[in-house]
mmCIF file of C-alpha atoms in Angstrom:
data_model
loop_
_atom_site.group_PDB
_atom_site.id
_atom_site.type_symbol
_atom_site.label_atom_id
_atom_site.label_comp_id
_atom_site.label_asym_id
_atom_site.label_seq_id
_atom_site.Cartn_x
_atom_site.Cartn_y
_atom_site.Cartn_z
ATOM 1 C CA MET A 1 163.135 368.012 170.693
ATOM 2 C CA CYS A 2 164.645 365.359 168.448
ATOM 3 C CA GLN A 3 163.458 364.830 164.865
ATOM 4 C CA ILE A 4 162.926 361.373 163.383
ATOM 5 C CA ALA A 5 164.010 360.964 159.757
ATOM 6 C CA LEU A 6 161.227 359.117 157.948
ATOM 7 C CA TYR A 7 163.359 358.584 154.821
ATOM 8 C CA PRO A 8 166.941 358.170 155.924
ATOM 9 C CA ARG A 9 169.567 358.972 153.355
ATOM 10 C CA LYS A 10 171.507 356.094 151.791
ATOM 11 C CA LYS A 11 175.146 355.897 152.616
ATOM 12 C CA PRO A 12 177.582 356.758 149.799
ATOM 13 C CA GLU A 13 178.741 353.166 149.436
ATOM 14 C CA THR A 14 175.103 352.073 149.006
ATOM 15 C CA LEU A 15 174.590 354.571 146.183
ATOM 16 C CA VAL A 16 177.712 353.314 144.447
ATOM 17 C CA PHE A 17 176.390 349.762 144.694
ATOM 18 C CA PHE A 18 173.058 350.692 143.117
ATOM 19 C CA ARG A 19 174.766 352.586 140.316
ATOM 20 C CA LYS A 20 176.937 349.597 139.488
ATOM 21 C CA ALA A 21 173.969 347.251 139.610
ATOM 22 C CA THR A 22 172.009 349.509 137.244
ATOM 23 C CA ILE A 23 174.888 349.698 134.755
ATOM 24 C CA ILE A 24 175.323 345.907 134.809
ATOM 25 C CA TYR A 25 171.591 345.404 134.206
ATOM 26 C CA ILE A 26 171.562 347.776 131.232
ATOM 27 C CA MET A 27 174.632 346.110 129.698
ATOM 28 C CA LYS A 28 173.137 342.632 130.061
ATOM 29 C CA HIS A 29 169.794 343.799 128.633
ATOM 30 C CA TRP A 30 171.304 345.341 125.520
ATOM 31 C CA THR A 31 173.665 342.403 125.053
ATOM 32 C CA ARG A 32 170.634 340.101 124.863
ATOM 33 C CA GLN A 33 168.883 342.463 122.443
ATOM 34 C CA PHE A 34 171.948 342.635 120.207
ATOM 35 C CA THR A 35 172.241 338.833 120.228
ATOM 36 C CA VAL A 36 168.599 338.432 119.161
ATOM 37 C CA ILE A 37 168.976 341.015 116.387
ATOM 38 C CA SER A 38 172.193 339.400 115.139
ATOM 39 C CA LEU A 39 170.554 335.962 115.135
ATOM 40 C CA SER A 40 167.562 337.327 113.206
ATOM 41 C CA PHE A 41 169.814 338.787 110.528
ATOM 42 C CA SER A 42 171.744 335.526 110.331
ATOM 43 C CA LEU A 43 168.566 333.525 109.801
ATOM 44 C CA LEU A 44 167.298 336.004 107.243
ATOM 45 C CA TYR A 45 170.545 335.825 105.318
ATOM 46 C CA ALA A 46 170.583 332.044 105.473
ATOM 47 C CA GLY A 47 166.985 331.906 104.231
ATOM 48 C CA CYS A 48 167.733 334.249 101.352
ATOM 49 C CA SER A 49 170.904 332.466 100.342
ATOM 50 C CA SER A 50 168.996 329.163 100.153
ATOM 51 C CA ASP A 51 166.231 330.677 98.013
ATOM 52 C CA PRO A 52 166.921 329.472 94.434
ATOM 53 C CA ARG A 53 165.348 332.638 93.022
ATOM 54 C CA LEU A 54 168.265 334.600 94.478
ATOM 55 C CA ASN A 55 170.910 332.157 93.300
ATOM 56 C CA GLU A 56 172.657 333.535 90.236
ATOM 57 C CA LYS A 57 173.484 329.994 89.131
ATOM 58 C CA VAL A 58 169.818 329.144 88.566
ATOM 59 C CA PRO A 59 169.446 329.221 84.766
ATOM 60 C CA TYR A 60 166.185 331.143 84.510
ATOM 61 C CA MET A 61 167.472 333.955 86.708
ATOM 62 C CA ALA A 62 170.921 334.269 85.152
ATOM 63 C CA GLU A 63 171.919 337.566 83.568
ATOM 64 C CA GLY A 64 172.156 335.947 80.155
ATOM 65 C CA HIS A 65 168.376 335.653 79.828
ATOM 66 C CA LYS A 66 166.878 338.821 78.434
ATOM 67 C CA ALA A 67 163.167 339.614 78.253
ATOM 68 C CA ASP A 68 161.657 338.396 75.005
ATOM 69 C CA PRO A 69 159.987 341.309 73.176
ATOM 70 C CA ARG A 70 157.031 339.045 72.434
ATOM 71 C CA ARG A 71 156.408 338.528 76.149
ATOM 72 C CA ALA A 72 153.372 340.205 77.699
ATOM 73 C CA SER A 73 154.006 343.050 80.124
ATOM 74 C CA PHE A 74 152.791 340.978 83.084
ATOM 75 C CA ASP A 75 154.990 338.002 82.167
ATOM 76 C CA ASN A 76 158.401 338.206 83.831
ATOM 77 C CA VAL A 77 158.927 334.440 83.692
ATOM 78 C CA SER A 78 158.694 333.029 80.165
ATOM 79 C CA TYR A 79 161.914 332.592 78.228
ATOM 80 C CA TRP A 80 163.605 330.242 75.767
ATOM 81 C CA ASP A 81 167.325 329.496 75.660
ATOM 82 C CA GLY A 82 167.360 326.112 73.967
ATOM 83 C CA ASP A 83 168.473 326.893 70.426
ATOM 84 C CA GLY A 84 171.636 324.981 69.661
ATOM 85 C CA VAL A 85 171.360 322.845 72.810
ATOM 86 C CA SER A 86 171.479 319.094 72.276
ATOM 87 C CA GLY A 87 169.676 316.426 74.295
ATOM 88 C CA SER A 88 166.338 314.647 74.281
ATOM 89 C CA PRO A 89 163.417 317.031 74.946
ATOM 90 C CA SER A 90 161.034 316.624 77.863
ATOM 91 C CA ILE A 91 158.452 318.847 79.546
ATOM 92 C CA ARG A 92 157.573 319.153 83.227
ATOM 93 C CA LEU A 93 154.410 321.017 84.190
ATOM 94 C CA SER A 94 153.734 322.283 87.704
ATOM 95 C CA LEU A 95 150.079 323.122 88.288
ATOM 96 C CA SER A 96 150.760 324.660 91.697
ATOM 97 C CA GLU A 97 153.385 326.980 90.205
ATOM 98 C CA GLN A 98 151.504 327.490 86.917
ATOM 99 C CA ARG A 99 154.759 326.901 85.048
ATOM 100 C CA ALA A 100 155.961 324.685 82.202
ATOM 101 C CA TYR A 101 159.637 323.682 82.229
ATOM 102 C CA PHE A 102 161.332 322.516 79.042
ATOM 103 C CA TYR A 103 164.442 320.343 79.246
ATOM 104 C CA LYS A 104 166.942 319.094 76.720
ATOM 105 C CA GLY A 105 168.624 316.190 78.392
ATOM 106 C CA ASP A 106 169.134 317.341 81.972
ATOM 107 C CA GLU A 107 169.460 321.015 81.033
ATOM 108 C CA LEU A 108 166.615 323.447 81.660
ATOM 109 C CA VAL A 109 166.350 325.547 78.503
ATOM 110 C CA GLY A 110 162.953 327.240 78.790
ATOM 111 C CA ILE A 111 160.171 328.200 81.158
ATOM 112 C CA SER A 112 156.663 329.325 80.315
ATOM 113 C CA LEU A 113 153.753 330.693 82.270
ATOM 114 C CA ILE A 114 150.632 328.578 81.864
ATOM 115 C CA SER A 115 146.960 328.564 82.729
ATOM 116 C CA SER A 116 145.724 325.067 83.527
ATOM 117 C CA GLY A 117 142.235 323.707 84.161
ATOM 118 C CA ARG A 118 140.001 325.611 86.527
ATOM 119 C CA GLU A 119 138.245 324.062 89.517
ATOM 120 C CA GLY A 120 135.930 321.290 88.401
ATOM 121 C CA LEU A 121 137.810 320.938 85.105
ATOM 122 C CA ASN A 122 141.227 320.291 86.613
ATOM 123 C CA THR A 123 144.122 319.329 84.386
ATOM 124 C CA VAL A 124 145.017 315.669 84.813
ATOM 125 C CA THR A 125 148.292 314.831 86.537
ATOM 126 C CA GLY A 126 150.688 312.003 85.749
ATOM 127 C CA ASN A 127 153.262 310.894 83.207
ATOM 128 C CA PHE A 128 152.331 311.259 79.538
ATOM 129 C CA HIS A 129 153.799 311.705 76.084
ATOM 130 C CA ILE A 130 152.985 313.949 73.146
ATOM 131 C CA ILE A 131 150.566 311.855 71.089
ATOM 132 C CA GLN A 132 149.558 314.445 68.472
ATOM 133 C CA LYS A 133 150.800 317.741 67.066
ATOM 134 C CA ASP A 134 148.391 320.042 65.219
ATOM 135 C CA LYS A 135 149.576 323.489 64.155
ATOM 136 C CA ASP A 136 146.071 324.859 63.467
ATOM 137 C CA HIS A 137 143.984 322.847 65.886
ATOM 138 C CA LYS A 138 140.394 323.816 66.778
ATOM 139 C CA SER A 139 138.381 322.452 69.689
ATOM 140 C CA SER A 140 135.673 319.937 68.860
ATOM 141 C CA GLU A 141 133.845 320.655 72.116
ATOM 142 C CA PHE A 142 134.290 324.321 73.138
ATOM 143 C CA GLY A 143 133.776 327.399 70.985
ATOM 144 C CA ASP A 144 130.977 329.570 69.606
ATOM 145 C CA TYR A 145 127.749 329.116 67.695
ATOM 146 C CA VAL A 146 127.866 331.313 64.593
ATOM 147 C CA ASP A 147 125.596 332.024 61.644
ATOM 148 C CA ASP A 148 126.433 331.618 57.959
ATOM 149 C CA THR A 149 128.165 335.006 57.863
ATOM 150 C CA GLY A 150 130.434 334.069 60.769
ATOM 151 C CA ALA A 151 128.687 336.376 63.249
ATOM 152 C CA ILE A 152 128.549 334.953 66.768
ATOM 153 C CA VAL A 153 125.073 333.850 67.808
ATOM 154 C CA LYS A 154 126.132 332.381 71.160
ATOM 155 C CA LYS A 155 129.608 332.711 72.631
ATOM 156 C CA ASP A 156 131.684 330.327 74.759
ATOM 157 C CA VAL A 157 129.543 327.237 74.444
ATOM 158 C CA ASP A 158 130.012 323.627 75.406
ATOM 159 C CA ARG A 159 128.856 321.639 72.419
ATOM 160 C CA LYS A 160 127.865 318.703 74.616
ATOM 161 C CA LYS A 161 125.584 320.822 76.820
ATOM 162 C CA ASP A 162 124.419 323.885 74.894
ATOM 163 C CA PRO A 163 121.777 323.336 72.182
ATOM 164 C CA ILE A 164 122.473 324.870 68.777
ATOM 165 C CA PRO A 165 120.219 327.850 67.948
ATOM 166 C CA PRO A 166 118.257 327.575 64.681
ATOM 167 C CA GLY A 167 120.369 328.503 61.658
ATOM 168 C CA ALA A 168 123.649 328.428 63.579
ATOM 169 C CA HIS A 169 126.586 326.064 63.479
ATOM 170 C CA PHE A 170 129.491 325.282 65.769
ATOM 171 C CA ASP A 171 132.845 327.039 65.394
ATOM 172 C CA GLY A 172 135.499 325.441 67.592
ATOM 173 C CA ALA A 173 137.847 327.555 69.676
ATOM 174 C CA LYS A 174 141.250 328.026 68.061
ATOM 175 C CA MET A 175 144.120 326.210 69.778
ATOM 176 C CA PRO A 176 147.254 327.047 67.772
ATOM 177 C CA ASN A 177 150.322 324.842 68.192
ATOM 178 C CA PHE A 178 148.342 322.109 69.915
ATOM 179 C CA MET A 179 150.330 319.298 71.587
ATOM 180 C CA ARG A 180 147.962 316.578 72.798
ATOM 181 C CA ILE A 181 149.063 314.513 75.803
ATOM 182 C CA VAL A 182 145.927 312.564 76.778
ATOM 183 C CA GLY A 183 142.266 312.532 75.712
ATOM 184 C CA GLY A 184 141.230 316.087 74.826
ATOM 185 C CA THR A 185 144.012 317.620 76.924
ATOM 186 C CA GLY A 186 147.040 319.308 75.456
ATOM 187 C CA LEU A 187 149.336 322.311 75.514
ATOM 188 C CA HIS A 188 148.469 325.187 73.178
ATOM 189 C CA GLU A 189 148.403 328.950 72.738
ATOM 190 C CA GLY A 190 145.695 330.630 74.787
ATOM 191 C CA PHE A 191 144.637 333.421 77.094
ATOM 192 C CA LEU A 192 146.459 333.636 80.445
ATOM 193 C CA PRO A 193 144.522 335.548 83.130
ATOM 194 C CA GLY A 194 147.066 334.730 85.838
ATOM 195 C CA TYR A 195 145.292 331.724 87.366
ATOM 196 C CA PRO A 196 143.889 328.305 86.300
ATOM 197 C CA ALA A 197 141.050 329.105 83.895
ATOM 198 C CA SER A 198 140.941 326.554 81.082
ATOM 199 C CA HIS A 199 138.631 323.612 80.445
ATOM 200 C CA GLY A 200 141.524 321.265 81.289
ATOM 201 C CA CYS A 201 144.126 322.093 78.664
ATOM 202 C CA ILE A 202 147.378 323.916 79.350
ATOM 203 C CA ARG A 203 147.331 327.410 77.865
ATOM 204 C CA MET A 204 150.590 329.132 77.052
ATOM 205 C CA PRO A 205 151.740 332.484 75.611
ATOM 206 C CA GLY A 206 151.745 332.342 71.826
ATOM 207 C CA PHE A 207 155.500 332.570 71.337
ATOM 208 C CA MET A 208 156.183 329.905 73.955
ATOM 209 C CA ALA A 209 153.555 327.518 72.570
ATOM 210 C CA GLU A 210 155.137 327.882 69.132
ATOM 211 C CA THR A 211 158.625 327.337 70.538
ATOM 212 C CA PHE A 212 157.612 324.248 72.511
ATOM 213 C CA PHE A 213 155.725 322.944 69.462
ATOM 214 C CA ASN A 214 158.801 323.306 67.251
ATOM 215 C CA ASN A 215 161.021 321.501 69.737
ATOM 216 C CA VAL A 216 158.916 318.437 70.557
ATOM 217 C CA SER A 217 157.892 315.430 68.548
ATOM 218 C CA VAL A 218 155.317 312.685 68.997
ATOM 219 C CA GLY A 219 156.637 310.629 71.899
ATOM 220 C CA THR A 220 158.229 313.500 73.861
ATOM 221 C CA PRO A 221 157.724 312.802 77.622
ATOM 222 C CA VAL A 222 155.446 315.193 79.535
ATOM 223 C CA THR A 223 155.096 315.065 83.310
ATOM 224 C CA VAL A 224 152.223 316.938 84.957
ATOM 225 C CA LEU A 225 152.715 317.572 88.671
ATOM 226 C CA PRO A 226 150.066 318.816 91.127
#
């Protein structure tokens, strides 16, 4: 009685063919994977090399700029390197970056963190000039209501909106090293929480406000960008 093979064996030459085909498939597959990985690394490298923060020639990232001891622990940006540098001063403010850039001529000599106007009290944008310098400026609109002993009766008031309590008087918020650019808006020393939080002015760290103040004059150009 003959037996019928339901699963006939492949001939040797057929097995060799399948082995070769499998090896070729694996080699092509991994070649494509390697190409993709290599391309990804190339793009990553190109992206990094074009990032100015990783370019050692960018002044504010150069090794010559050391952390100022007066800088707050959270501030890894603010620096001044303009002493002895000649050229007409100018300031460029970027609200989106929350940075102030100080130039002498075409040379960037200082950068400062800032806190600009919060939503609803946005800092104005445009081209301005320093129109007033006041070393010991105090706000005529924002501050506290205090009694005759100086004790605070009501804190953080808007003089135009908040009525004065009986027996109290207005004490304007201190704005040291104030540099007015338009209306009631100017650059000055103030608290920096890490986001736009002012009533429209440009707050700066104390040592940077003082440095900017000492290096500008009435008429210095100031550009405020969105």
